[in-house]
XYZ file of N, CA and C in Angstrom:
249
model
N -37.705 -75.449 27.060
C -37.348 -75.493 28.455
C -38.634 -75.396 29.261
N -38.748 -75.949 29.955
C -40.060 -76.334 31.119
C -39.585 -75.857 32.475
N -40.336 -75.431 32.654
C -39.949 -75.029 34.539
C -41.121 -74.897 35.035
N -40.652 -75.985 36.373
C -42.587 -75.928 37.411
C -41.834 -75.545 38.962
N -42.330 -74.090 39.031
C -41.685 -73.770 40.379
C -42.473 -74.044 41.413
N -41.561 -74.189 42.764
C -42.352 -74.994 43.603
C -42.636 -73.313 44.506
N -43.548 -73.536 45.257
C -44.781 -72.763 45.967
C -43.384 -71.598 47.021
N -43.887 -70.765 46.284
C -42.999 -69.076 46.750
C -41.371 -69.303 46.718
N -41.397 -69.271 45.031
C -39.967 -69.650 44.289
C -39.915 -68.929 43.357
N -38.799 -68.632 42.887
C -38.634 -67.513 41.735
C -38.553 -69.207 40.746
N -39.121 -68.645 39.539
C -39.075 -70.567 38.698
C -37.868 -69.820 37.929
N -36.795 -70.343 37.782
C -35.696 -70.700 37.663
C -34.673 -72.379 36.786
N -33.861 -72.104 35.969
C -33.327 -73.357 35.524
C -32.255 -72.918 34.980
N -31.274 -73.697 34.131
C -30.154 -73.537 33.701
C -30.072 -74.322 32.559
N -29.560 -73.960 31.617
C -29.098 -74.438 30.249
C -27.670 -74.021 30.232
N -26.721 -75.053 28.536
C -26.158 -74.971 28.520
C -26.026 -74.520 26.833
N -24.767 -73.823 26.305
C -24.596 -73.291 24.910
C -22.982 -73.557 24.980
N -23.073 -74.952 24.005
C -21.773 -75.118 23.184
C -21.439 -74.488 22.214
N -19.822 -73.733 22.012
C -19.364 -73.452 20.777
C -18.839 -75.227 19.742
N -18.957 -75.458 18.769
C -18.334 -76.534 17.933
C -17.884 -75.969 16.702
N -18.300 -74.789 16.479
C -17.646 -74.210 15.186
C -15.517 -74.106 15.444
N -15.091 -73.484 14.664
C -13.999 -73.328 14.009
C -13.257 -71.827 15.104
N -14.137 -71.258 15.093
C -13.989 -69.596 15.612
C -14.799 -68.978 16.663
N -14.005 -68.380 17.799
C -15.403 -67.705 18.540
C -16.298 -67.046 18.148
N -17.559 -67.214 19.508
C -18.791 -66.956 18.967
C -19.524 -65.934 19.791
N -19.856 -64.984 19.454
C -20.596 -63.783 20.301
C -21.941 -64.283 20.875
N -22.594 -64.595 21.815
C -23.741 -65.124 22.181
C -24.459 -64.097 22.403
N -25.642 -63.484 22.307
C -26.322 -62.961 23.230
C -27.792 -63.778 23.001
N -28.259 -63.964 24.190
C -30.101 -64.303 24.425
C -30.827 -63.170 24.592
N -31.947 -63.983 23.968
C -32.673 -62.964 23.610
C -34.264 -63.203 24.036
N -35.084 -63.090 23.895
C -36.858 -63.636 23.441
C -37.654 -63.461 22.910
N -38.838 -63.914 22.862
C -39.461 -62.997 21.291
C -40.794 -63.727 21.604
N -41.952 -62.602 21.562
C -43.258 -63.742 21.582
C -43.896 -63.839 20.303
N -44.617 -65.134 20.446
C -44.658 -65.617 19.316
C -46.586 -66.526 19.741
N -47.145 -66.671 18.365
C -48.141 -67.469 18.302
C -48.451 -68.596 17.520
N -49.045 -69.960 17.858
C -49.339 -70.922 17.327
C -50.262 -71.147 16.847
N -50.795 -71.117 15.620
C -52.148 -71.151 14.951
C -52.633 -72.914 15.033
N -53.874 -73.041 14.985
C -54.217 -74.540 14.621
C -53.320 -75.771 13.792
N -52.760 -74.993 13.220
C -52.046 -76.218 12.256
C -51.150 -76.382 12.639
N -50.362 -75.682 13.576
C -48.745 -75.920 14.352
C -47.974 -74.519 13.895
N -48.296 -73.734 12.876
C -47.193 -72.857 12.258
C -47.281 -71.807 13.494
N -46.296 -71.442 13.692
C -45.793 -70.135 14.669
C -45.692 -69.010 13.634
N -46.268 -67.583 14.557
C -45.989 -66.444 14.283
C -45.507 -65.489 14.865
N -44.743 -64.777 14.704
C -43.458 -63.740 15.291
C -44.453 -62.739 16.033
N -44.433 -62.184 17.060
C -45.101 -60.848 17.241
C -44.055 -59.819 17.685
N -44.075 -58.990 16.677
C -42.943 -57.630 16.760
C -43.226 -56.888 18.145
N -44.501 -56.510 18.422
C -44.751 -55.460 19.465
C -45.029 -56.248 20.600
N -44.623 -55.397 21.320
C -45.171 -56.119 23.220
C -46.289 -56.869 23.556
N -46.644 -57.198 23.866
C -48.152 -57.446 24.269
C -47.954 -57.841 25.815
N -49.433 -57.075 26.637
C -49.483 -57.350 27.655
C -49.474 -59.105 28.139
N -48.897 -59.343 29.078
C -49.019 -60.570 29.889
C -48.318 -61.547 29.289
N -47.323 -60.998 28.230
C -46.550 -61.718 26.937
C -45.110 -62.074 28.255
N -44.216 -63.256 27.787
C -43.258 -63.914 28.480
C -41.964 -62.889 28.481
N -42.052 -62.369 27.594
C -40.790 -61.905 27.142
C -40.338 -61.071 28.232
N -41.085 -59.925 28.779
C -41.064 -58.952 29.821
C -40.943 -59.803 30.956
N -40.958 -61.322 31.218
C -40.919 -61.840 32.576
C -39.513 -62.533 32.454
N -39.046 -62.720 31.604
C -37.484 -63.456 31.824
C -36.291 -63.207 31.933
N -35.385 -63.465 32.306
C -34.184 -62.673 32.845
C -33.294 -64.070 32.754
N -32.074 -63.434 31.668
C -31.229 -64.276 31.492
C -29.444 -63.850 31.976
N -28.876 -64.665 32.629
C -27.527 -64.474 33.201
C -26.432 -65.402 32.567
N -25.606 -65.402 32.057
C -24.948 -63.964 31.540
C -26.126 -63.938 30.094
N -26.647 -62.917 29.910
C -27.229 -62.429 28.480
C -26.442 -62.116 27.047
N -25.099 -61.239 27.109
C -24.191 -62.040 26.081
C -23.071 -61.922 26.559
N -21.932 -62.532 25.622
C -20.788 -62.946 26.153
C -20.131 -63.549 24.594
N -19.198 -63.929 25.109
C -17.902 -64.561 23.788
C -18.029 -65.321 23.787
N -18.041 -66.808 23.253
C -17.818 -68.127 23.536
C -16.582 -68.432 22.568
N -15.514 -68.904 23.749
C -14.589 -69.609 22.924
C -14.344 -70.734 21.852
N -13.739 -71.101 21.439
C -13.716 -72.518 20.315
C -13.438 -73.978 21.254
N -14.974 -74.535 20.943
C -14.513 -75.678 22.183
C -15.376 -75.572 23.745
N -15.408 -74.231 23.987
C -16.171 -73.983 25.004
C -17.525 -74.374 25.424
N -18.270 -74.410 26.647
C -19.356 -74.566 26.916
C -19.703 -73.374 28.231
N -20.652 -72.569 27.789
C -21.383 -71.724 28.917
C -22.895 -71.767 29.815
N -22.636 -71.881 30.724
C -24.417 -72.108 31.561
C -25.354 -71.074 31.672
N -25.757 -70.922 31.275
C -27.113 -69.967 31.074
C -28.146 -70.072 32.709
N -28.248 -69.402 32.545
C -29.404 -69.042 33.933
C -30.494 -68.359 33.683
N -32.013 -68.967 33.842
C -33.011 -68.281 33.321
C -33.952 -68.274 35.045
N -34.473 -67.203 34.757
C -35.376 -66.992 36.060
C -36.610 -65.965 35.826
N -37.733 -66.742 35.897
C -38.973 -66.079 35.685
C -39.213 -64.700 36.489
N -39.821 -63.875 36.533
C -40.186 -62.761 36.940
C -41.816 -63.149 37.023
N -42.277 -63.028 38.164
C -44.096 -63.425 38.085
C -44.307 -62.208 38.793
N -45.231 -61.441 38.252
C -45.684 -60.251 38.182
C -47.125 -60.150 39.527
N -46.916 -59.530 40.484
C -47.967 -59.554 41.460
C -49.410 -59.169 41.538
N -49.834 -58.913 40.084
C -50.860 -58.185 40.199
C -51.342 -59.894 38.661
């Protein structure tokens, strides 16, 4: 997901999460920072790190049920930190 907020905007977008399975589905979002070494492979980082994304995003609804068949809109909105 890409977001280019325009000049004194919270950057903001919306996604969507289909159920297609058989049975409802418990959703929750989540985030996780992570690093890309030279060759493309990503690595997990367990602990916080300053200036890391994770602490800036805010997701609406965060979890929820999803019915069989259903589709839910997600709402993501950056947090940009003033300092």
């Amino acid at each position: 997901i890409e977001v280019l907020p325009q000049k004194d905007q919270i950057p903001s977008t919306v996604f969507s999460v289909r159920n297609t399975s058989t049975d409802p589905v418990r959703v929750r979002v989540s985030t996780v920072n992570w690093n890309m070494n030279e060759r493309g492979s990503a690595s997990f980082i367990e602990k916080p790190i300053p200036f890391g994304l994770s602490g800036m995003l805010r997701f609406n609804p965060r979890e929820f049920v999803l019915p069989v068949g259903s589709t839910q809109v997600i709402r993501l909105a950056g947090i940009i930190p003033k300092d």
